[in-house]
CSV table of C-alpha atoms in Angstrom, one decimal:
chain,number,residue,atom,x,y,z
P,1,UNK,CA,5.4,23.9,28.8
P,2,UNK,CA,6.6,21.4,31.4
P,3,UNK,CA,8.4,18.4,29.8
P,4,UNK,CA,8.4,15.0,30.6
P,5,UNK,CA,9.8,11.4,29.6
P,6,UNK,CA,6.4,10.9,27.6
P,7,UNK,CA,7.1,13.5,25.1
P,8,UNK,CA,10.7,12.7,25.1
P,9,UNK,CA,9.4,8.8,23.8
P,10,UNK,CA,6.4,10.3,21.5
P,11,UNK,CA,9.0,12.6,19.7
P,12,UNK,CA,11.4,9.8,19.1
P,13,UNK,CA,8.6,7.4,17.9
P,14,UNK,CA,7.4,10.4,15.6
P,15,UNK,CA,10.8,11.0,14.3
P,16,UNK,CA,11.6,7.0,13.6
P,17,UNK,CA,8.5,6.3,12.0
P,18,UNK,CA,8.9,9.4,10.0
P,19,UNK,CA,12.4,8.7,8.9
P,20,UNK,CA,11.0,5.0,8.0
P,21,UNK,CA,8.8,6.6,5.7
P,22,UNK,CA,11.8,8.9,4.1
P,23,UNK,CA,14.0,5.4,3.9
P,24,UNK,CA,10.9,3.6,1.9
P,25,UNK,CA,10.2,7.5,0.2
P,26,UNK,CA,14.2,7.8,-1.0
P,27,UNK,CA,15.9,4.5,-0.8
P,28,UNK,CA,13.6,2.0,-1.5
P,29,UNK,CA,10.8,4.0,-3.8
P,30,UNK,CA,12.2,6.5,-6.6
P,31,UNK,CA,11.2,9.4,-5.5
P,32,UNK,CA,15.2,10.4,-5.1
P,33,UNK,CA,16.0,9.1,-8.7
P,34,UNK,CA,12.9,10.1,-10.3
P,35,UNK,CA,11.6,12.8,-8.2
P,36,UNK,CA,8.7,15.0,-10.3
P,37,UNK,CA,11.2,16.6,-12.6
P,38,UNK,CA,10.2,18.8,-14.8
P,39,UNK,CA,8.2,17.3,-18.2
P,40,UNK,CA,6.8,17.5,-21.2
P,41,UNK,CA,3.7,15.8,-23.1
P,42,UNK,CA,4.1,14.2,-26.5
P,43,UNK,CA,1.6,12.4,-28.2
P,44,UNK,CA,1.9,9.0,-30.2
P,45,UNK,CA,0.0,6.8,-32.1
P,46,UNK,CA,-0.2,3.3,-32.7
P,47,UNK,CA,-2.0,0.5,-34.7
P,48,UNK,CA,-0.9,-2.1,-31.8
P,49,UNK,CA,0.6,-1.1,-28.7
P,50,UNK,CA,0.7,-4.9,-27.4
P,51,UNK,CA,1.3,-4.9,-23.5
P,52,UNK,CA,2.3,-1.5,-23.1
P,53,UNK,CA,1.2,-0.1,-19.8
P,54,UNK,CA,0.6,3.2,-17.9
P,55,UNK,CA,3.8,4.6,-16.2
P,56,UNK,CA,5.4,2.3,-18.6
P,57,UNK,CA,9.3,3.5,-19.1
P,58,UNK,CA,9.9,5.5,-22.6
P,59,UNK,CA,13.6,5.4,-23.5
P,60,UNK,CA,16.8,6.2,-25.8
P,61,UNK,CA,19.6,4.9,-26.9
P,62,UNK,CA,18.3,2.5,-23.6
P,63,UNK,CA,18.1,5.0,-21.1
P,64,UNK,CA,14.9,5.9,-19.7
P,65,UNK,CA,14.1,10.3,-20.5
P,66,UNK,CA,9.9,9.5,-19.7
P,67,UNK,CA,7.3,7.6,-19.2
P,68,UNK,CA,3.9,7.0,-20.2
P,69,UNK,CA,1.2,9.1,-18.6
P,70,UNK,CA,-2.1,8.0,-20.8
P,71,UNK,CA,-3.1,5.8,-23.4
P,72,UNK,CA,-6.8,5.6,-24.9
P,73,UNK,CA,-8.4,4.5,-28.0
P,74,UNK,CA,-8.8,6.9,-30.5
P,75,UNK,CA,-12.3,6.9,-32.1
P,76,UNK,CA,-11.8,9.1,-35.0
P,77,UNK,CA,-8.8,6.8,-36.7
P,78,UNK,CA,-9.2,3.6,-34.5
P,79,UNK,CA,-5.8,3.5,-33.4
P,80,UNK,CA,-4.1,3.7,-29.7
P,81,UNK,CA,-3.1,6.6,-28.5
P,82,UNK,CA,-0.1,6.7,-25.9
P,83,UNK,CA,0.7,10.2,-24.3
P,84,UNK,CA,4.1,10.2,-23.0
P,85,UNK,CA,5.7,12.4,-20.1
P,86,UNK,CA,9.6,13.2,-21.3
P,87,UNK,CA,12.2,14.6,-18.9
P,88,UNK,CA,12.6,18.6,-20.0
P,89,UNK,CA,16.4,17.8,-20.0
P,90,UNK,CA,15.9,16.0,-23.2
P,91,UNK,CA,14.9,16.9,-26.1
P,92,UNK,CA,14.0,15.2,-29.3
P,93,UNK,CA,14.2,16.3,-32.8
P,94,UNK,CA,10.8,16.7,-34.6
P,95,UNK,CA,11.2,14.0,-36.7
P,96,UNK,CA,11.9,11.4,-34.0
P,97,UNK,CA,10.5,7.9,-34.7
P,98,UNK,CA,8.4,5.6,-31.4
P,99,UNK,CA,8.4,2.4,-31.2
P,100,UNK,CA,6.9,-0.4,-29.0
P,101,UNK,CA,9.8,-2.6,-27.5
P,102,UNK,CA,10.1,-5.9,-25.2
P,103,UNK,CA,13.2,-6.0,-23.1
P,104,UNK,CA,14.2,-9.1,-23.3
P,105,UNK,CA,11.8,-12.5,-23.5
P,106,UNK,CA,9.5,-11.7,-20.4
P,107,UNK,CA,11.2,-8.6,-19.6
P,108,UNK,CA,8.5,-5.6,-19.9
P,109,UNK,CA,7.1,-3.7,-22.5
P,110,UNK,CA,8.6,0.1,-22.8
P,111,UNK,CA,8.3,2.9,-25.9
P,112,UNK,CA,12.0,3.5,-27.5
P,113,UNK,CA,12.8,6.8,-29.1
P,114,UNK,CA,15.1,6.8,-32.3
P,115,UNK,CA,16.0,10.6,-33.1
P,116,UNK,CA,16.0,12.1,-36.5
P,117,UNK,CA,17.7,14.7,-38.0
P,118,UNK,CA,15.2,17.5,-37.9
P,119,UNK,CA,16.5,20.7,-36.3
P,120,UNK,CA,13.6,21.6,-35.0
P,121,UNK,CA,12.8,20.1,-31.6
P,122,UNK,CA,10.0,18.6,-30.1
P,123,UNK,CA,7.5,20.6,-27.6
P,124,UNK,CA,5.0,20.4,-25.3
P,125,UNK,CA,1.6,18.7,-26.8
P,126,UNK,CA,4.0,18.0,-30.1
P,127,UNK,CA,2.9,14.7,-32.0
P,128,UNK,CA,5.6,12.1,-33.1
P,129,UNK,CA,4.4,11.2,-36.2
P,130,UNK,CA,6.4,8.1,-37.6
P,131,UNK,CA,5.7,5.0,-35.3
P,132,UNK,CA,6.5,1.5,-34.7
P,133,UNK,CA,4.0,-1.1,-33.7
P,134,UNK,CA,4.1,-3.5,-31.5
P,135,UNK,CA,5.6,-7.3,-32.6
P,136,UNK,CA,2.5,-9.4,-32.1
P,137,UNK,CA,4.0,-13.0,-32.4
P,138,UNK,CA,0.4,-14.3,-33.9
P,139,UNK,CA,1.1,-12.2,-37.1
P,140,UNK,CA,4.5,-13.3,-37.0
P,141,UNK,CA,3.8,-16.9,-37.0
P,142,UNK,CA,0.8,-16.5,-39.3
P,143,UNK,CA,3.3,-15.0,-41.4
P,144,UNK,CA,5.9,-17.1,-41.7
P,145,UNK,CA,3.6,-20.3,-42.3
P,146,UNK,CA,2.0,-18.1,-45.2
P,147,UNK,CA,5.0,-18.1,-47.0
P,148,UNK,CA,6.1,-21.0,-46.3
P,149,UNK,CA,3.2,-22.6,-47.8
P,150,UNK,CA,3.6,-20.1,-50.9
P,151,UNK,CA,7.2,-22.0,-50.8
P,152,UNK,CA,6.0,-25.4,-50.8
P,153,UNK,CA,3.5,-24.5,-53.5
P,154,UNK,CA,6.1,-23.5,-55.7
P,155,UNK,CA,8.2,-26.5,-55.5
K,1,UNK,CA,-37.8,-33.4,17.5
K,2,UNK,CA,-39.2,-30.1,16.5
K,3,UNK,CA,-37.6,-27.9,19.6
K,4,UNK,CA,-33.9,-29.7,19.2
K,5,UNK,CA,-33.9,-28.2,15.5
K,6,UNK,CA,-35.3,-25.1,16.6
K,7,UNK,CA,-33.2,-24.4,19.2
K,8,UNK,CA,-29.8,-24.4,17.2
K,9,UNK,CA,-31.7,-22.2,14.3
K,10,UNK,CA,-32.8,-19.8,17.0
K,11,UNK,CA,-29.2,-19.4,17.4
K,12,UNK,CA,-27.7,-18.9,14.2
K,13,UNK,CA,-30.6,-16.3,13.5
K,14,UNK,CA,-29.6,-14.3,16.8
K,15,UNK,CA,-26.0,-14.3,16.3
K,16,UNK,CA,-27.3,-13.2,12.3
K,17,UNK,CA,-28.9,-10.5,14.2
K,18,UNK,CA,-26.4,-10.1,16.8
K,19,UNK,CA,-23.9,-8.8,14.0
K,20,UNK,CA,-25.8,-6.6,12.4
K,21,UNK,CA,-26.8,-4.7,15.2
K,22,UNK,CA,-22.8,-4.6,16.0
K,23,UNK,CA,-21.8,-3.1,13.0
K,24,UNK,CA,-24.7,-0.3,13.1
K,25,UNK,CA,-23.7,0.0,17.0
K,26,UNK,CA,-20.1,0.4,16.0
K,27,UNK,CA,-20.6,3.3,13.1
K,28,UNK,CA,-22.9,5.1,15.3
K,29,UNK,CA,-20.5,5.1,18.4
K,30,UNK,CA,-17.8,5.9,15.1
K,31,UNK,CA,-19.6,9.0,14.4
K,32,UNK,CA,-19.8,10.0,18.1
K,33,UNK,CA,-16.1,9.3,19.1
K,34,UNK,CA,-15.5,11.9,16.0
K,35,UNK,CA,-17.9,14.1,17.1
K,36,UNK,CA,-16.2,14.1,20.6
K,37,UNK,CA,-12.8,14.8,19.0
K,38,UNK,CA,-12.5,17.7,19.7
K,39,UNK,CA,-10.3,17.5,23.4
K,40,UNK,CA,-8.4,15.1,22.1
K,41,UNK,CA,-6.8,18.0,20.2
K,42,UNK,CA,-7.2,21.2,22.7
K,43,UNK,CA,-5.5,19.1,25.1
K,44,UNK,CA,-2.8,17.0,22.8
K,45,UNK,CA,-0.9,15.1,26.4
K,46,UNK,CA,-3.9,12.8,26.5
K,47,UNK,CA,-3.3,11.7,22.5
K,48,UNK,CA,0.8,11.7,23.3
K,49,UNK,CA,0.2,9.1,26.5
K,50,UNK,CA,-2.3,6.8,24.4
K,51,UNK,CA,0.8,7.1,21.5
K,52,UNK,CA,3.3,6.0,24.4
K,53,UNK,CA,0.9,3.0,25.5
K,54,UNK,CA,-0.1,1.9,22.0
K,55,UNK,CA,2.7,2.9,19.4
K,56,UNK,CA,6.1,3.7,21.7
K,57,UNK,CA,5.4,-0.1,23.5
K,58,UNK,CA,4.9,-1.6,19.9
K,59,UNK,CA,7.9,-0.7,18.5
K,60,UNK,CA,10.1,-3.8,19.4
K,61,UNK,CA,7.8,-6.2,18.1
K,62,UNK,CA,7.3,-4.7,14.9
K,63,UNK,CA,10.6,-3.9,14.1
K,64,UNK,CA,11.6,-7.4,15.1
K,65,UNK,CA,8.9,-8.5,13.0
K,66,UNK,CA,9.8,-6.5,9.8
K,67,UNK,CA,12.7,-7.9,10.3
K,68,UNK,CA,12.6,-11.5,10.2
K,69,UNK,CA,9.4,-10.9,7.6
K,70,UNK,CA,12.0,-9.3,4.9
K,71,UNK,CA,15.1,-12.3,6.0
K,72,UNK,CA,12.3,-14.9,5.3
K,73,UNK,CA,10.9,-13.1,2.0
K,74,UNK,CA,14.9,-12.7,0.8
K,75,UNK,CA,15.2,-16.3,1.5
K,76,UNK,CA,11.7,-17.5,0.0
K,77,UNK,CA,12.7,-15.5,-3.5
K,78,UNK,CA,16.0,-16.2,-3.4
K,79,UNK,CA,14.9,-20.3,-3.3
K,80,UNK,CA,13.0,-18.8,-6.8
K,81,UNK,CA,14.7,-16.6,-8.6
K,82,UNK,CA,17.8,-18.6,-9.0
K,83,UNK,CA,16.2,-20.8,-11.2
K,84,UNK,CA,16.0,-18.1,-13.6
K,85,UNK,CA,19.4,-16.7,-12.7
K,86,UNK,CA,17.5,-13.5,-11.3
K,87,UNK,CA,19.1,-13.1,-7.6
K,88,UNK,CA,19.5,-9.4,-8.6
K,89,UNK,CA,15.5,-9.2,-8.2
K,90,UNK,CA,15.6,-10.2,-4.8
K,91,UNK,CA,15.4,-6.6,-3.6
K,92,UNK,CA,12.2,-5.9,-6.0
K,93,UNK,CA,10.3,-8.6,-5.0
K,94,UNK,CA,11.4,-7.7,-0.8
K,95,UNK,CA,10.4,-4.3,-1.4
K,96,UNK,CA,7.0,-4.8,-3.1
K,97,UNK,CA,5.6,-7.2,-0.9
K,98,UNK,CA,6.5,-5.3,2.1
K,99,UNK,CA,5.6,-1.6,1.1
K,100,UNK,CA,2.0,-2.6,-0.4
K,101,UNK,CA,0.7,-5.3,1.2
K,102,UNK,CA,2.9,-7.1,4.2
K,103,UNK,CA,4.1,-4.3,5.6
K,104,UNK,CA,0.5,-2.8,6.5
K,105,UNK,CA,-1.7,-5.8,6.9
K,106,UNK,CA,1.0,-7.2,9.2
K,107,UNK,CA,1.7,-4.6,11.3
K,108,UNK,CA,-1.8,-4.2,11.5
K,109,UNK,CA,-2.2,-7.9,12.7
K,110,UNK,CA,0.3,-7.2,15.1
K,111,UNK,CA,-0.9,-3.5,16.4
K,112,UNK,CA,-4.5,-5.5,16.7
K,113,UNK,CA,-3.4,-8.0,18.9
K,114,UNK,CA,-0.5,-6.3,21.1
K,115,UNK,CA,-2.6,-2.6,21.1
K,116,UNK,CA,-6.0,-3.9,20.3
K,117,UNK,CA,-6.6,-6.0,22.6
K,118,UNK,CA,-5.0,-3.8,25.6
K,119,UNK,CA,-7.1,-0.9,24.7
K,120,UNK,CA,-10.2,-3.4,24.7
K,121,UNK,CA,-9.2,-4.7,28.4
K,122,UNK,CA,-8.6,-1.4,29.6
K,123,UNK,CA,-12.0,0.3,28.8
K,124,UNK,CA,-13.3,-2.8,29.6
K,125,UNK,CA,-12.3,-3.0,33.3
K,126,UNK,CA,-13.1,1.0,33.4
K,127,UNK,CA,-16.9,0.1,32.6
K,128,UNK,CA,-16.5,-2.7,35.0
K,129,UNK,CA,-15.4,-1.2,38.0
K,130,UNK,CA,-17.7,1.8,37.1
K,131,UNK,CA,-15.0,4.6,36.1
K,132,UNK,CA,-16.6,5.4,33.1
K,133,UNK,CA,-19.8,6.3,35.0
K,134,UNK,CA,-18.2,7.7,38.1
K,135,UNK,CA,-16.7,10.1,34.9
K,136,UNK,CA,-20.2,10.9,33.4
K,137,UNK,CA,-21.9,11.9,37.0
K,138,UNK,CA,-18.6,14.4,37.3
K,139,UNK,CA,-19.6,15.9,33.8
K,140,UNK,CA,-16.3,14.4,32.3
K,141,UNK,CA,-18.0,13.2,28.8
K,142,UNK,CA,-15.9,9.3,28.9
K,143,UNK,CA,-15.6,9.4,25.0
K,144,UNK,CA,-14.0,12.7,24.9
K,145,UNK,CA,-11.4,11.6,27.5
K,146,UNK,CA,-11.2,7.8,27.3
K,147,UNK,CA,-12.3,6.5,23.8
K,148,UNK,CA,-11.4,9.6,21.5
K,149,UNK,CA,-7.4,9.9,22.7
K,150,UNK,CA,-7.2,5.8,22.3
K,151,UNK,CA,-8.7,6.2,18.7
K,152,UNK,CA,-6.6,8.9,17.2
K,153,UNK,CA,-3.2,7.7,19.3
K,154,UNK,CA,-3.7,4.4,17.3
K,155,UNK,CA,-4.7,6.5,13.8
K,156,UNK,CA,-1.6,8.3,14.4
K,157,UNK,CA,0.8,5.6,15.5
K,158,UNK,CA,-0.3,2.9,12.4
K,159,UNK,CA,1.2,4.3,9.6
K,160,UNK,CA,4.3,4.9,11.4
K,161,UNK,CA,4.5,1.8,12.7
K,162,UNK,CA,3.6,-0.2,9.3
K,163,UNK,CA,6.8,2.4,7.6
K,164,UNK,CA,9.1,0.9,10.5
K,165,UNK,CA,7.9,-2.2,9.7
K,166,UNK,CA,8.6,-2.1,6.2
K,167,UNK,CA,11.6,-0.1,6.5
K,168,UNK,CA,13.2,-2.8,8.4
K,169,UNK,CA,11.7,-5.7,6.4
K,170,UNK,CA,13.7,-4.4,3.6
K,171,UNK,CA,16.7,-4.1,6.2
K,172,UNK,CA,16.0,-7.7,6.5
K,173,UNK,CA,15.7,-8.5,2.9
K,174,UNK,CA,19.3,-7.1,2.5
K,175,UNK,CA,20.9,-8.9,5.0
K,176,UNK,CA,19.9,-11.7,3.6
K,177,UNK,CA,20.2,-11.1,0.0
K,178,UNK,CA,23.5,-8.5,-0.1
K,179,UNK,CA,25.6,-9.8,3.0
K,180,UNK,CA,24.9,-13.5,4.0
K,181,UNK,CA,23.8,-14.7,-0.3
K,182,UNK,CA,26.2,-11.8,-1.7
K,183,UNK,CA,24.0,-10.2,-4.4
K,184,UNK,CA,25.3,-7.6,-6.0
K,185,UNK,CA,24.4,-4.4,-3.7
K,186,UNK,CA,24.1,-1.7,-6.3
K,187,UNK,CA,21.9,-4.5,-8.3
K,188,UNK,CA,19.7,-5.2,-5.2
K,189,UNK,CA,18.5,-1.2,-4.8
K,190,UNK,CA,19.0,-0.1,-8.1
K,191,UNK,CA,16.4,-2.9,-9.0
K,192,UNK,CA,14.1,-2.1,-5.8
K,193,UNK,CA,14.1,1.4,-7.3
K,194,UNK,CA,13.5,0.9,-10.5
K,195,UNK,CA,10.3,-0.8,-9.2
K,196,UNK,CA,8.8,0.5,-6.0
K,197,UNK,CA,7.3,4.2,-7.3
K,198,UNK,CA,7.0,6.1,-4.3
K,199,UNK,CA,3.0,7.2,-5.5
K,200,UNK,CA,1.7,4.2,-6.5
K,201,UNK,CA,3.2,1.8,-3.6
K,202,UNK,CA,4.6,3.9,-1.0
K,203,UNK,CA,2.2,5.9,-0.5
K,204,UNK,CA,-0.7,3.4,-0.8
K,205,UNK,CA,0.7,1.8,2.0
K,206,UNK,CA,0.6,4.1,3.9
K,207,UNK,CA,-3.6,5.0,3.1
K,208,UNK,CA,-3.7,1.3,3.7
K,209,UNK,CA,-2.2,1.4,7.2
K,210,UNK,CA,-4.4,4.9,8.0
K,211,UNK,CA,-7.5,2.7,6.9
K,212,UNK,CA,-6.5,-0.1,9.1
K,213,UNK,CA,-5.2,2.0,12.2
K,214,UNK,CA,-9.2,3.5,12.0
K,215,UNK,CA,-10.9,0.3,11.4
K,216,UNK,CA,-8.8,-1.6,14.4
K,217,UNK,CA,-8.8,1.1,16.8
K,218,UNK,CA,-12.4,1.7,16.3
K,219,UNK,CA,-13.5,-1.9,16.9
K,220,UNK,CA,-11.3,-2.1,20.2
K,221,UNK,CA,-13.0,0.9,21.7
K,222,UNK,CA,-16.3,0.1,20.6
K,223,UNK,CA,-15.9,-3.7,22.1
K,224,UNK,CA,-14.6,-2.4,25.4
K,225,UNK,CA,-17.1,0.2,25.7
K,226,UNK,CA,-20.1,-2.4,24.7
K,227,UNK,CA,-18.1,-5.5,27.1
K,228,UNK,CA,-20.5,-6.7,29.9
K,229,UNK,CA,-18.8,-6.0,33.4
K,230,UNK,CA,-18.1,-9.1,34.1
K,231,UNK,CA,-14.3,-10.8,33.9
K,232,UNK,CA,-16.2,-13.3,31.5
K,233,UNK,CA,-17.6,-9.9,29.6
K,234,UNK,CA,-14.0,-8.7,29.6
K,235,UNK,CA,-12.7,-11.5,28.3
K,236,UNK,CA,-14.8,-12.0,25.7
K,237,UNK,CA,-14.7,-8.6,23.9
K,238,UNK,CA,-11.2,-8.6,24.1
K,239,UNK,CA,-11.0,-12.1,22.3
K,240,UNK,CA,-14.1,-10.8,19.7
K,241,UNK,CA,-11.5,-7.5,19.5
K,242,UNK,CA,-8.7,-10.1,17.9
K,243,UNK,CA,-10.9,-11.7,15.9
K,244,UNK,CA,-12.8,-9.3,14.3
K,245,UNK,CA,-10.1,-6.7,13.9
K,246,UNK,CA,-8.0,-9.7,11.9
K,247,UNK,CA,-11.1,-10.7,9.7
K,248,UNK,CA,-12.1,-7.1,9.3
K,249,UNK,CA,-8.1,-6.1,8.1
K,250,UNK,CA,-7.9,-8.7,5.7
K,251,UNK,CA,-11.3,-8.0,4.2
K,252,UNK,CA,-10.8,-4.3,3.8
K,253,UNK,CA,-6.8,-4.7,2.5
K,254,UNK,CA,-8.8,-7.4,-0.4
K,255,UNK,CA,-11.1,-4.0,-1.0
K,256,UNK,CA,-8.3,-1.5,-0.8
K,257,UNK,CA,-6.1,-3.5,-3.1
K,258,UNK,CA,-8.8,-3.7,-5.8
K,259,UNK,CA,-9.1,-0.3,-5.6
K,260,UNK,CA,-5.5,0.5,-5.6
K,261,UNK,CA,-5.0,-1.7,-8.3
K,262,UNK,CA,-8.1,-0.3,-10.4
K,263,UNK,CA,-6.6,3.1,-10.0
K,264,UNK,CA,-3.2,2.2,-11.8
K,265,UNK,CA,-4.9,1.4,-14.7
């Protein structure tokens, strides 16, 4: 193989637009921080699940060990069900409550873990059975005009 | 009366007609350039000059595109997100904008009209002064050697060209936000991060680019293969290369997007 000034340019455009996409891959994207670590399913079920989201984060304690892979309705007891990916370096006790969180006012909509006291450990295709609905603010307000009416009645 | 109405209608129902036949013209002549693949790859130079012509000799203008792109995006969002005390953001939104939808459509505008329209000129003048024909009686096949190296050097070179792009929009995005604002710089990538996930936006730009490198190389062939040999013919195609390589790149990045977006869901 002969070479000549052309490859010489055609390998270093290669190799720059190559290490672009490794710069966008690693330092802007999160496939450094995240990579595909290893994971785990567990299910969860919810009467609301609000705004919650695919790929949504799933925390503790407010730092993120998952994130949501699926959610679907469930037909048989009409509730949503939210399938969540968790990082094998954690694990959760069997009794571990979900619940359906806003980070801050507009901030987004993420699954927080509370752990139990269970010994017994969570595994793969494990179901984490005591959950937390979403706030809607509808109810809320509906709510609290209810009893405030039940209030005014009384006086 | 009756002819001056005529006459204009006559028109609009050619040039109807006229684009039609162009787009079946141009995914038959598609199908053969693929067909006629084949040297491009048993003899890779011809692919690595096209890449020199039509990616090396881009290079500057896209990065120093990117570049100003992500300074005037930092400076746009800064303008915004201090009213809601969210400067740290500025990397997010920089990011996102570039890696799934500025980063390829632009560099795609840009590979159109600096590549494009070369390529478009080139084959052009070949059919003009009779190269193309001189190749055929010499039992050269002219896609095989002309059009198919053109169309995969610019298949190859898009993607790469739309990460430079990016990459350095983003370069620009810091400058602006990190050193000449002075956001926090830990805040400004650890909040790009946290946002840009390397399957869902990374590497649909870079489908998006692919899609575009095919759709503008193939209409910038297909025009200077189909321009009449005249300088007027010449001329013509390589404007109707332009045109219809921007029109068709924003179309299919609207389709692509939809798609994109469907498939998050």
């Amino acid at each position: 193989m002969e070479r000549t000034t052309l490859d010489l340019w055609f390998g270093a455009f290669v190799s720059v637009g190559f290490a672009a996409l490794l710069v966008l891959a690693l330092k802007v994207g999160n496939l450094g921080a995240e990579g595909q670590r290893e994971a785990y399913k567990v299910e969860a079920r919810f009467d609301n699940i609000g705004g919650l989201k695919v790929r949504a984060p799933v925390k503790a304690s407010g730092v993120l060990v998952g994130r949501v892979q699926e959610i679907h309705f469930d037909q048989d007891r009409y509730q949503a069900s939210v399938t969540m990916a968790l990082d094998k370096r954690y694990q959760f006790p069997k009794d571990t409550s979900a619940s359906i969180l806003t980070s801050g006012l507009l901030g987004e909509v993420y699954v927080g873990l509370d752990a139990g006291g269970d010994t017994k450990k969570l595994a793969d295709g494990d179901r984490v059975a005591i959950t937390q609905s979403a706030v809607v603010l509808e109810r809320l307000i509906g709510q609290f005009l209810f009893t405030k009416a039940q209030e005014d009645a009384k006086k | 009366m009756l002819e001056r109405v005529k006459r204009p209608l006559g028109r609009l129902g050619h040039n109807f007609i006229d684009g039609v036949w162009r787009v079946g013209a141009m995914a038959r002549f598609f199908a053969l350039v693929l067909s006629s693949s084949g040297t491009s790859f048993k003899r890779f130079r011809l692919v690595v000059r096209e890449v020199y012509f039509v990616g090396v000799l881009s290079l500057v203008i896209i990065a120093v595109s990117g570049l100003f792109v992500g300074m005037v995006l930092g400076l746009q969002g800064f303008e915004t997100l201090q009213r809601y005390g969210a400067t740290e953001s500025i990397g997010m939104l920089v990011a996102l904008s570039l890696v799934r939808e500025l980063g390829p459509v632009v560099s795609a505008l840009l590979f159109a009209s600096r590549a494009g329209s070369a390529i478009t000129a080139e084959i052009g003048l070949m059919k003009a002064t009779e190269q193309l024909t001189a190749m055929d009686m010499m039992a050269v096949s002219p896609m095989a050697r002309v059009i198919a190296p053109r169309f995969w050097a610019g298949v190859i070179s898009m993607p790469l060209l739309s990460a430079i792009f990016s990459a350095m929009g983003v370069f620009g995005g810091y400058i602006v936000g990190v050193v000449l604002i002075g956001v926090d710089a830990g805040a400004f990538w650890a909040q790009m991060q946290a946002a840009v996930d390397f399957r869902y936006d990374v590497l649909n730009g870079v489908v998006k680019s692919l899609v575009f490198g095919v759709a503008v190389t193939v209409i910038a062939t297909f025009e200077g293969f189909d321009a009449p040999p005249t300088a007027e013919g010449v001329s013509g195609a390589t404007t109707r290369t332009v045109v219809s390589s921007a029109l068709t790149i924003l179309a299919l990045d609207l389709v692509l997007t939809a798609f994109m977006l469907r498939a998050d869901d």
